[in-house]
XYZ file of C-alpha atoms in Angstrom:
354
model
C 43.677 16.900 85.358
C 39.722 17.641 85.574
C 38.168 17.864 82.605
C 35.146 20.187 82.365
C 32.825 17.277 82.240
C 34.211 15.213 85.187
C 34.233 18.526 86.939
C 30.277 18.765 85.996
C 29.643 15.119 87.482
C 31.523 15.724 90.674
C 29.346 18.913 91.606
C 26.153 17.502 90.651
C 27.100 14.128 92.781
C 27.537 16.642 95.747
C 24.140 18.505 95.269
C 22.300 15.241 94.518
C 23.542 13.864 98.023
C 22.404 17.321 99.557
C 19.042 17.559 97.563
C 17.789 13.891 96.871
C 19.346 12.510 99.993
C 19.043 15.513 102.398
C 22.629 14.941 103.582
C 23.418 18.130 105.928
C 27.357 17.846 104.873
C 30.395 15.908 104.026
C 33.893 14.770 105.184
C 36.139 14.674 102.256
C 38.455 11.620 102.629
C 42.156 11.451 101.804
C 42.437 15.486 100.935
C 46.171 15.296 101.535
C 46.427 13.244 98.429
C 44.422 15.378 96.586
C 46.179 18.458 97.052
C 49.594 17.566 96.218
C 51.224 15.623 93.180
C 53.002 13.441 95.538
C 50.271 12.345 96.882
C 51.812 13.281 100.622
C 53.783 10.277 100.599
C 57.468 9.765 101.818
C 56.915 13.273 103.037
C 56.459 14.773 106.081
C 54.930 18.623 106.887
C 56.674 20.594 109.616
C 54.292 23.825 109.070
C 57.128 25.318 106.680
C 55.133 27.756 103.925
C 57.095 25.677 101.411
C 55.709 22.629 101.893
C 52.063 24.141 100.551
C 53.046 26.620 97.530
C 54.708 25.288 95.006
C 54.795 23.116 91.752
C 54.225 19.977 94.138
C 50.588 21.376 94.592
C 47.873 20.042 92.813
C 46.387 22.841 91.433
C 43.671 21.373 89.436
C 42.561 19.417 92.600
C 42.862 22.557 94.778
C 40.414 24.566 92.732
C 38.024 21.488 92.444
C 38.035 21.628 96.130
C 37.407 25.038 96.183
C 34.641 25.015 93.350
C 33.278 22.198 95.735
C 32.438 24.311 98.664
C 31.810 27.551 96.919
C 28.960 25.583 95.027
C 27.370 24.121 98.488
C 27.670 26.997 100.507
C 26.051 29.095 97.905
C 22.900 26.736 97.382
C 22.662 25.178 100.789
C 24.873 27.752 103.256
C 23.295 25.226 106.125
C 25.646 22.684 105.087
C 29.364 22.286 106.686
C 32.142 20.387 105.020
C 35.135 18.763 106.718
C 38.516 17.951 105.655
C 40.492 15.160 106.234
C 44.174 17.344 105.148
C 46.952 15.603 107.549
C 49.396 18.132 105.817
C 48.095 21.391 107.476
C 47.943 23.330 104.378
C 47.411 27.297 105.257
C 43.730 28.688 104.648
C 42.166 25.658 103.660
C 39.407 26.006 106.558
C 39.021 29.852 105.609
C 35.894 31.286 102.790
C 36.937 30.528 99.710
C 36.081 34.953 99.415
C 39.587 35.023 101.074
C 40.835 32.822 98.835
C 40.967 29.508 100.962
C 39.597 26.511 100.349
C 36.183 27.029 101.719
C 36.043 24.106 104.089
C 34.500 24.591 107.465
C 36.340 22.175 109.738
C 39.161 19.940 109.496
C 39.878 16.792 111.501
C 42.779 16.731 114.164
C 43.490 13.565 112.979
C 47.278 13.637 115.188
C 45.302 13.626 119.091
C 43.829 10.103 118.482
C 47.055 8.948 117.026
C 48.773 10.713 119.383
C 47.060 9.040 122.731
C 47.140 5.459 121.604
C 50.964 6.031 120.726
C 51.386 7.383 124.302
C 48.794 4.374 125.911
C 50.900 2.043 123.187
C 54.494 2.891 124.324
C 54.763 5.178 127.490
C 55.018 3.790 131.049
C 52.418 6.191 133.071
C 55.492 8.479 134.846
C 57.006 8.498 131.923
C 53.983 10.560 130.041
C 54.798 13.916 128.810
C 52.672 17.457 129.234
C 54.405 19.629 127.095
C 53.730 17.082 124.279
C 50.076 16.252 125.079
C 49.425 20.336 125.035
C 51.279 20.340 121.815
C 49.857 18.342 120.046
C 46.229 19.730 121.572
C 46.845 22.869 120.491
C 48.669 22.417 117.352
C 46.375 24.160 114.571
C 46.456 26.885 112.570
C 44.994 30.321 113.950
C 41.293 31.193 113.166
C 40.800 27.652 111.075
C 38.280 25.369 113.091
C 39.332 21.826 113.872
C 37.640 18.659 114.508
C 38.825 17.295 117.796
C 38.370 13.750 119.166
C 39.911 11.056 121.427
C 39.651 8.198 119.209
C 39.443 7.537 115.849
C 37.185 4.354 113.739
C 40.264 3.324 112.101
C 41.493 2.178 115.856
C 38.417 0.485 116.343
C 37.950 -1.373 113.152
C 39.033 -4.453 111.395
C 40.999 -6.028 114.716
C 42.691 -2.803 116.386
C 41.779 -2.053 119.953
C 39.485 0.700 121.029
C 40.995 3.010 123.764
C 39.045 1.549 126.335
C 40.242 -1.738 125.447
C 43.552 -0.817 125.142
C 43.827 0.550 129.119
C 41.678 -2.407 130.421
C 41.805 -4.915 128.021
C 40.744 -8.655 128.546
C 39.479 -7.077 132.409
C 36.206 -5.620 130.423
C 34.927 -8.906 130.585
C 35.650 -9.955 134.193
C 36.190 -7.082 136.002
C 33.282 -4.264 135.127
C 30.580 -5.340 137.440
C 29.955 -3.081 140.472
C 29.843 -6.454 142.751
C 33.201 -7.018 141.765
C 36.490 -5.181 143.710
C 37.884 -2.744 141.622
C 40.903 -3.659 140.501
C 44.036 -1.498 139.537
C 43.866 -2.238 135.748
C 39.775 -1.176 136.262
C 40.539 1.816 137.670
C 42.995 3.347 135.839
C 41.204 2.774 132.718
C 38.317 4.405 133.869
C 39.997 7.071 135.286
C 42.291 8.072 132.165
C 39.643 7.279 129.482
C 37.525 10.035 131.186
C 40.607 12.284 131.603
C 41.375 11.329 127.881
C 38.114 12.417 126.484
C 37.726 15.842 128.745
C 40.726 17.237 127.950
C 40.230 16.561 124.289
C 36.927 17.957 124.024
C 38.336 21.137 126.135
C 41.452 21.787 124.488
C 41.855 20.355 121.190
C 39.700 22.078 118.779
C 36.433 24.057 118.123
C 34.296 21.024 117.323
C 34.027 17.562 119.333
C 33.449 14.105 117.391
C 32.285 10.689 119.084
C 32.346 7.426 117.320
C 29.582 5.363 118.664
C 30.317 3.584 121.700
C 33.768 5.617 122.550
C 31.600 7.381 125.031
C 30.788 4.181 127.604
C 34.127 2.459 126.705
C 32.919 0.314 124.237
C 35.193 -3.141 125.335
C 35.133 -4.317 121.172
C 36.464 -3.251 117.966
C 33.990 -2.793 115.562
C 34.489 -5.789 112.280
C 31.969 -5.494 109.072
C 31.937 -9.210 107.533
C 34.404 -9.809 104.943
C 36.948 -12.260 103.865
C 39.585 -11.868 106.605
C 36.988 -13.022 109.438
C 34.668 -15.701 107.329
C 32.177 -13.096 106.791
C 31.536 -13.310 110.416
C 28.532 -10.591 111.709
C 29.626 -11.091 115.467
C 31.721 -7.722 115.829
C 29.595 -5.591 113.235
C 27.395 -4.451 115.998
C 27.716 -1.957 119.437
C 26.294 -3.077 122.486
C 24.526 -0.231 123.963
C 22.836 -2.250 126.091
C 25.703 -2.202 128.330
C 24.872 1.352 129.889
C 21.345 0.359 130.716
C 23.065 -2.045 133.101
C 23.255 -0.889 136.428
C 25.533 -3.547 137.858
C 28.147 -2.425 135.119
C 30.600 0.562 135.666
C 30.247 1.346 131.911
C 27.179 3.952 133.261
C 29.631 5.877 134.892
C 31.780 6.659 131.656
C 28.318 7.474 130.107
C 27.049 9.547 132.466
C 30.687 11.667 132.649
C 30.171 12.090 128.807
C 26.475 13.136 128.909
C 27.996 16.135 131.556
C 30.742 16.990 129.747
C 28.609 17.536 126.790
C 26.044 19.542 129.024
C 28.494 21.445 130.397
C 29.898 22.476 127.085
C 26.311 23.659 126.223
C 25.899 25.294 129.202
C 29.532 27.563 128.837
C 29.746 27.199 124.612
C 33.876 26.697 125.408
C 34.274 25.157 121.831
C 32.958 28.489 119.780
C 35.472 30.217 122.549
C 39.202 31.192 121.426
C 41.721 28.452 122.321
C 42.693 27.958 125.784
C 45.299 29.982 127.445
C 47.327 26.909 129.068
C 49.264 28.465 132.575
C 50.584 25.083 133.484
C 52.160 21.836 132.319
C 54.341 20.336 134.846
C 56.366 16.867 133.861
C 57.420 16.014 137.497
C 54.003 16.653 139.029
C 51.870 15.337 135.838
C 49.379 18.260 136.080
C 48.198 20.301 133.263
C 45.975 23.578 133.638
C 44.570 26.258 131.590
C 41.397 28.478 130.976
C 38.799 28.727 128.648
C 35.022 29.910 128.006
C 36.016 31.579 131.500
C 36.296 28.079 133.144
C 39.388 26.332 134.330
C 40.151 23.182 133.659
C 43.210 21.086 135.732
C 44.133 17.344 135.132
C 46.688 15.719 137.265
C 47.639 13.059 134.839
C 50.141 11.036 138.013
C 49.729 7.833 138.352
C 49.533 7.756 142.277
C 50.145 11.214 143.891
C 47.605 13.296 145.115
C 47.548 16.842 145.882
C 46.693 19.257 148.482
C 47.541 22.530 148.615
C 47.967 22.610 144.992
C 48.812 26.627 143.629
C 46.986 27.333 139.877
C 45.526 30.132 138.044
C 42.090 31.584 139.092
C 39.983 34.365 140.486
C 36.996 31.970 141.762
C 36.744 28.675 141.861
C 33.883 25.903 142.372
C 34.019 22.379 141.018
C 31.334 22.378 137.664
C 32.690 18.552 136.649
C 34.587 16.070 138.830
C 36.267 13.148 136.792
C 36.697 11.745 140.468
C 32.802 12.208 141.721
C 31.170 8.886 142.510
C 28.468 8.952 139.869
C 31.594 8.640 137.654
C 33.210 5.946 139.150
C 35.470 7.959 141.197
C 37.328 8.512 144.285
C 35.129 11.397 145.838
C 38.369 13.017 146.879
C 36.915 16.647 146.365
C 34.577 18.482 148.562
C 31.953 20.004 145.887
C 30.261 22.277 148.104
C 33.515 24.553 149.034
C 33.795 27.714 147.210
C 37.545 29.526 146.853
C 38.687 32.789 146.170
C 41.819 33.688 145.129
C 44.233 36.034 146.315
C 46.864 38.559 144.450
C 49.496 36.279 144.701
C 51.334 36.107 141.315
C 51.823 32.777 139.451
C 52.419 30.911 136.254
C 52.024 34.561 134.925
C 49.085 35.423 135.914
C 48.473 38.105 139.296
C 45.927 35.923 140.849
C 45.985 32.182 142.106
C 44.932 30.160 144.915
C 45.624 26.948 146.623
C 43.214 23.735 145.971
């Protein structure tokens, strides 16, 4: 229960941060609890409408909420506020004119969790498309989410990042360019940039990077406190690490500063989602369109294709995860051009063989 006072505080707090502070938004932690009068625990949301309207919803919390972003959007409309709802509660990302809750984005807080479970517990055959695209493109229609590959709970207080998690103790033996590149290496390079592409390209209308994620950070990130003697030695990120030429951690960076140019360049998060024409489980390859680009990922652990049938009109490679400034193969010819021919698949009339 909010009391009209308590209600006063919390809206000034929020235009004090804005004003005094010049914060340009906020992330609202824990909303899931705040919504509902169970607090979200012991329960679990399939998408059912009666899982969100009911007595179980916090009403008083649900109008703060609301109250919250009407109030910063009217003084500052610059400003964009982010939810952190695990529950998927309808309209909660639409104007609160509509009668939603006003918020601008909310995090897709199941892809992180869902690609260390996979990294965690799958064998690499054993990975599944269908529930990597789910899971992508799981959100509700016309409410923009938050998308990213990895989130700061994995990387703090002793969990692994997801670089650390494919290559492990390697990072510290087996990163220099003098070295051979070994299969552990290699992999990890190869799937962290997969990881991160096809999370930025399918998985929401906004992209977030915690620092370091983007070079494959090889440490978790620890702020002193009791548990490690308030020790300093983790509560840092060693950026130093791309500067180093003799390092393959430059190649990670480098894929990430493309990616994110490229995204500039063809604006594919403020596009509609993806239309997704393929997502094989025996050959491990996942394709769709967006932003009038195609992306394809052939997520197999050793085959490589030729001759390989997808979805397109014309075709010429914008961003190789295999190019060598990457730390790839160089497996692709860049500087062939394809057209496609009216040969139905997946669909679609047009494909073409790559």
């Amino acid at each position: 229960y909010f009391s009209w006072e308590v209600l006063r505080f919390l809206l000034s707090n929020l235009r004090m941060w804005i004003e005094d502070y010049r914060f340009d938004g906020f992330r609202f932690d824990g909303v899931t609890s705040m919504l509902y009068h169970h607090h979200g625990i012991g329960t679990g949301f399939s998408g059912d409408y009666n899982e969100y309207f009911g007595l179980h919803v916090d009403e008083d919390a649900l109008c703060y909420l609301m109250l919250a972003n009407h109030m910063i959007k009217f003084l500052h409309p610059e400003c964009i506020t982010i939810a952190e709802d695990v529950s998927g509660m309808p309209a909660l990302c639409r104007p609160v004119a509509e009668g939603g809750g006003g918020f601008d984005y909310r995090l897709a807080m199941a892809i992180p969790d869902k690609w260390i479970q996979i990294i965690k517990e799958l064998k690499d055959e054993d990975w599944n498309m269908g529930n990597i695209v789910h899971t992508l493109t799981n959100r509700r229609y016309e409410e923009k989410y938050i998308a990213y590959a990895e989130s700061h709970d994995q990387a703090l207080v002793g969990d692994k990042t997801l670089a650390f998690r494919l290559m492990d103790a390697e990072m510290y033996t087996n990163m220099s360019v003098l070295s051979p590149l070994t299969p552990v290496i290699d992999r990890g390079i190869q799937l962290h940039k997969m990881i991160r592409l096809i999370t930025h390209a399918l998985g929401g209308e906004s992209y977030l990077n915690f620092m370091g994620n983007e070079f494959g950070h090889p440490e978790w990130l620890d702020f002193p406190r009791k548990g490690n003697n308030e020790s300093y030695h983790y509560a840092r990120r060693q950026f130093n690490l791309t500067e180093d030429h003799l390092l393959r951690y430059r190649f990670l960076n480098s894929f990430d500063r493309d990616m994110n140019k490229l995204e500039e360049r063809f604006g594919w998060l403020a596009s509609p989602p993806a239309y997704v024409s393929e997502k094989h489980e025996s050959n491990k390859v996942i394709a769709f369109e967006r932003a009038g680009l195609i992306f394809i990922f052939n997520f197999h652990p050793y085959q490589s294709y030729v001759d390989y049938r997808v979805v397109i009109f014309k075709y010429k490679i914008l961003l190789d995860s295999d190019a060598e400034e990457y730390g790839g193969h160089q497996r692709l010819d860049h500087s062939t051009e394809y057209f496609s021919e009216e040969y139905p698949h997946n669909y679609r009339p047009n494909s073409l063989m790559v």
